[in-house]
């Protein structure tokens, strides 16, 4: 047992770092909120569907970057924009950097290959 921040006695496991399995899965981080919100963010198999929703008309059409972490050993990912354009997304340190247009149009991101 140990004393917590309020002086209450709590079990030692309370202070141990918890790493649930969900934090080892691919995860989107670094969203420039509230300037941009994700109006779509869902997985369908290995495909990630994202859409960047602008905060207001001033932000509409600008670009934002976010990162997908814990992508594993895939050497490259590919983004397909709503108009069909394909963009290669290289992987470094199990991370993918994604640049989205803040226009609320969905993109699909998946491992390439």
PDB file of C-alpha atoms in Angstrom:
ATOM      1  CA  UNK A   1       0.000   0.000   0.000  1.00  0.00           C
ATOM      2  CA  UNK A   2       1.032   3.583  -0.633  1.00  0.00           C
ATOM      3  CA  UNK A   3      -0.313   7.008   0.199  1.00  0.00           C
ATOM      4  CA  UNK A   4      -2.078   8.755  -2.679  1.00  0.00           C
ATOM      5  CA  UNK A   5      -2.003  12.509  -3.373  1.00  0.00           C
ATOM      6  CA  UNK A   6      -4.777  13.140  -0.835  1.00  0.00           C
ATOM      7  CA  UNK A   7      -3.202  11.007   1.884  1.00  0.00           C
ATOM      8  CA  UNK A   8      -5.600   8.120   1.250  1.00  0.00           C
ATOM      9  CA  UNK A   9      -3.985   4.704   1.299  1.00  0.00           C
ATOM     10  CA  UNK A  10      -4.249   3.059  -2.131  1.00  0.00           C
ATOM     11  CA  UNK A  11      -2.813  -0.170  -3.590  1.00  0.00           C
ATOM     12  CA  UNK A  12       0.578   0.130  -5.325  1.00  0.00           C
ATOM     13  CA  UNK A  13      -0.895  -1.035  -8.666  1.00  0.00           C
ATOM     14  CA  UNK A  14      -2.859   2.242  -8.757  1.00  0.00           C
ATOM     15  CA  UNK A  15       0.371   4.082  -9.632  1.00  0.00           C
ATOM     16  CA  UNK A  16       1.658   1.525 -12.161  1.00  0.00           C
ATOM     17  CA  UNK A  17       1.451   2.701 -15.790  1.00  0.00           C
ATOM     18  CA  UNK A  18      -1.429   1.044 -17.601  1.00  0.00           C
ATOM     19  CA  UNK A  19      -0.993   0.094 -21.270  1.00  0.00           C
ATOM     20  CA  UNK A  20      -4.297  -1.335 -22.495  1.00  0.00           C
ATOM     21  CA  UNK A  21      -4.120  -3.106 -25.859  1.00  0.00           C
ATOM     22  CA  UNK A  22      -6.003  -0.253 -27.540  1.00  0.00           C
ATOM     23  CA  UNK A  23      -2.976   2.014 -27.056  1.00  0.00           C
ATOM     24  CA  UNK A  24      -0.832  -0.390 -29.072  1.00  0.00           C
ATOM     25  CA  UNK A  25      -3.159  -0.203 -32.085  1.00  0.00           C
ATOM     26  CA  UNK A  26      -2.902   2.406 -34.868  1.00  0.00           C
ATOM     27  CA  UNK A  27      -4.108   5.695 -33.378  1.00  0.00           C
ATOM     28  CA  UNK A  28      -4.700   9.181 -34.818  1.00  0.00           C
ATOM     29  CA  UNK A  29      -2.910  11.928 -32.851  1.00  0.00           C
ATOM     30  CA  UNK A  30      -2.043  15.586 -33.340  1.00  0.00           C
ATOM     31  CA  UNK A  31      -5.392  16.892 -34.582  1.00  0.00           C
ATOM     32  CA  UNK A  32      -5.362  20.717 -34.552  1.00  0.00           C
ATOM     33  CA  UNK A  33      -8.576  20.931 -32.515  1.00  0.00           C
ATOM     34  CA  UNK A  34     -10.638  23.156 -32.330  1.00  0.00           C
ATOM     35  CA  UNK A  35      -9.429  24.683 -35.624  1.00  0.00           C
ATOM     36  CA  UNK A  36     -10.149  21.319 -37.234  1.00  0.00           C
ATOM     37  CA  UNK A  37     -12.310  18.438 -36.001  1.00  0.00           C
ATOM     38  CA  UNK A  38     -12.574  14.947 -37.429  1.00  0.00           C
ATOM     39  CA  UNK A  39     -16.119  14.526 -38.710  1.00  0.00           C
ATOM     40  CA  UNK A  40     -15.245  10.974 -39.746  1.00  0.00           C
ATOM     41  CA  UNK A  41     -12.721   8.696 -38.076  1.00  0.00           C
ATOM     42  CA  UNK A  42     -13.450   5.006 -38.357  1.00  0.00           C
ATOM     43  CA  UNK A  43     -11.683   1.784 -39.241  1.00  0.00           C
ATOM     44  CA  UNK A  44     -13.089  -0.698 -41.750  1.00  0.00           C
ATOM     45  CA  UNK A  45     -10.657  -3.602 -41.667  1.00  0.00           C
ATOM     46  CA  UNK A  46      -7.234  -2.097 -42.443  1.00  0.00           C
ATOM     47  CA  UNK A  47      -8.754   1.039 -44.012  1.00  0.00           C
ATOM     48  CA  UNK A  48      -8.987   4.246 -41.979  1.00  0.00           C
ATOM     49  CA  UNK A  49     -11.681   6.698 -43.112  1.00  0.00           C
ATOM     50  CA  UNK A  50     -11.003  10.319 -42.082  1.00  0.00           C
ATOM     51  CA  UNK A  51     -12.561  13.697 -42.855  1.00  0.00           C
ATOM     52  CA  UNK A  52     -11.281  17.043 -41.554  1.00  0.00           C
ATOM     53  CA  UNK A  53     -14.102  19.434 -40.677  1.00  0.00           C
ATOM     54  CA  UNK A  54     -13.088  23.127 -40.515  1.00  0.00           C
ATOM     55  CA  UNK A  55     -14.050  25.236 -37.505  1.00  0.00           C
ATOM     56  CA  UNK A  56     -15.332  28.064 -39.741  1.00  0.00           C
ATOM     57  CA  UNK A  57     -15.218  29.530 -43.270  1.00  0.00           C
ATOM     58  CA  UNK A  58     -11.755  31.018 -42.701  1.00  0.00           C
ATOM     59  CA  UNK A  59     -10.330  27.527 -42.148  1.00  0.00           C
ATOM     60  CA  UNK A  60     -12.289  25.891 -45.019  1.00  0.00           C
ATOM     61  CA  UNK A  61      -9.913  24.647 -47.725  1.00  0.00           C
ATOM     62  CA  UNK A  62      -6.727  25.044 -45.689  1.00  0.00           C
ATOM     63  CA  UNK A  63      -4.523  22.055 -44.876  1.00  0.00           C
ATOM     64  CA  UNK A  64      -3.849  20.313 -41.611  1.00  0.00           C
ATOM     65  CA  UNK A  65      -1.390  17.600 -40.601  1.00  0.00           C
ATOM     66  CA  UNK A  66      -1.973  14.746 -38.207  1.00  0.00           C
ATOM     67  CA  UNK A  67      -0.114  11.577 -37.356  1.00  0.00           C
ATOM     68  CA  UNK A  68      -1.124   7.930 -37.223  1.00  0.00           C
ATOM     69  CA  UNK A  69       1.043   6.121 -34.684  1.00  0.00           C
ATOM     70  CA  UNK A  70       1.619   2.401 -34.007  1.00  0.00           C
ATOM     71  CA  UNK A  71       1.309   1.448 -37.687  1.00  0.00           C
ATOM     72  CA  UNK A  72       3.718  -1.468 -37.367  1.00  0.00           C
ATOM     73  CA  UNK A  73       6.128  -2.673 -39.995  1.00  0.00           C
ATOM     74  CA  UNK A  74       4.266  -1.644 -43.161  1.00  0.00           C
ATOM     75  CA  UNK A  75       6.815   0.325 -45.182  1.00  0.00           C
ATOM     76  CA  UNK A  76       4.287   2.634 -46.819  1.00  0.00           C
ATOM     77  CA  UNK A  77       0.663   3.677 -46.636  1.00  0.00           C
ATOM     78  CA  UNK A  78      -1.564   5.192 -49.296  1.00  0.00           C
ATOM     79  CA  UNK A  79      -4.289   7.821 -49.040  1.00  0.00           C
ATOM     80  CA  UNK A  80      -7.140   7.960 -51.544  1.00  0.00           C
ATOM     81  CA  UNK A  81      -8.884  11.340 -51.690  1.00  0.00           C
ATOM     82  CA  UNK A  82     -12.603  11.717 -52.467  1.00  0.00           C
ATOM     83  CA  UNK A  83     -11.739  12.622 -56.100  1.00  0.00           C
ATOM     84  CA  UNK A  84      -9.796   9.337 -56.527  1.00  0.00           C
ATOM     85  CA  UNK A  85      -6.340  10.927 -56.298  1.00  0.00           C
ATOM     86  CA  UNK A  86      -3.801   8.588 -54.679  1.00  0.00           C
ATOM     87  CA  UNK A  87      -1.102   9.949 -52.354  1.00  0.00           C
ATOM     88  CA  UNK A  88       1.824   7.850 -51.091  1.00  0.00           C
ATOM     89  CA  UNK A  89       2.404   8.144 -47.335  1.00  0.00           C
ATOM     90  CA  UNK A  90       5.825   6.881 -46.215  1.00  0.00           C
ATOM     91  CA  UNK A  91       6.289   5.395 -42.753  1.00  0.00           C
ATOM     92  CA  UNK A  92       9.024   6.416 -40.288  1.00  0.00           C
ATOM     93  CA  UNK A  93       9.334   5.041 -36.738  1.00  0.00           C
ATOM     94  CA  UNK A  94       5.925   3.307 -36.995  1.00  0.00           C
ATOM     95  CA  UNK A  95       4.298   6.693 -37.758  1.00  0.00           C
ATOM     96  CA  UNK A  96       2.524   8.050 -40.808  1.00  0.00           C
ATOM     97  CA  UNK A  97       2.231  11.809 -41.350  1.00  0.00           C
ATOM     98  CA  UNK A  98      -1.005  12.715 -43.148  1.00  0.00           C
ATOM     99  CA  UNK A  99      -1.892  16.077 -44.667  1.00  0.00           C
ATOM    100  CA  UNK A 100      -5.626  16.640 -45.103  1.00  0.00           C
ATOM    101  CA  UNK A 101      -7.584  19.426 -46.761  1.00  0.00           C
ATOM    102  CA  UNK A 102     -10.013  20.932 -44.261  1.00  0.00           C
ATOM    103  CA  UNK A 103     -13.064  20.462 -46.468  1.00  0.00           C
ATOM    104  CA  UNK A 104     -15.062  17.698 -44.736  1.00  0.00           C
ATOM    105  CA  UNK A 105     -14.366  15.328 -47.652  1.00  0.00           C
ATOM    106  CA  UNK A 106     -13.538  11.767 -46.605  1.00  0.00           C
ATOM    107  CA  UNK A 107     -10.222  10.124 -47.421  1.00  0.00           C
ATOM    108  CA  UNK A 108      -9.284   6.468 -47.050  1.00  0.00           C
ATOM    109  CA  UNK A 109      -5.865   5.563 -45.674  1.00  0.00           C
ATOM    110  CA  UNK A 110      -4.492   2.024 -45.760  1.00  0.00           C
ATOM    111  CA  UNK A 111      -1.231   0.091 -45.896  1.00  0.00           C
ATOM    112  CA  UNK A 112       0.204   0.070 -49.408  1.00  0.00           C
ATOM    113  CA  UNK A 113       0.760  -3.404 -50.688  1.00  0.00           C
TER     114      UNK A 113
END
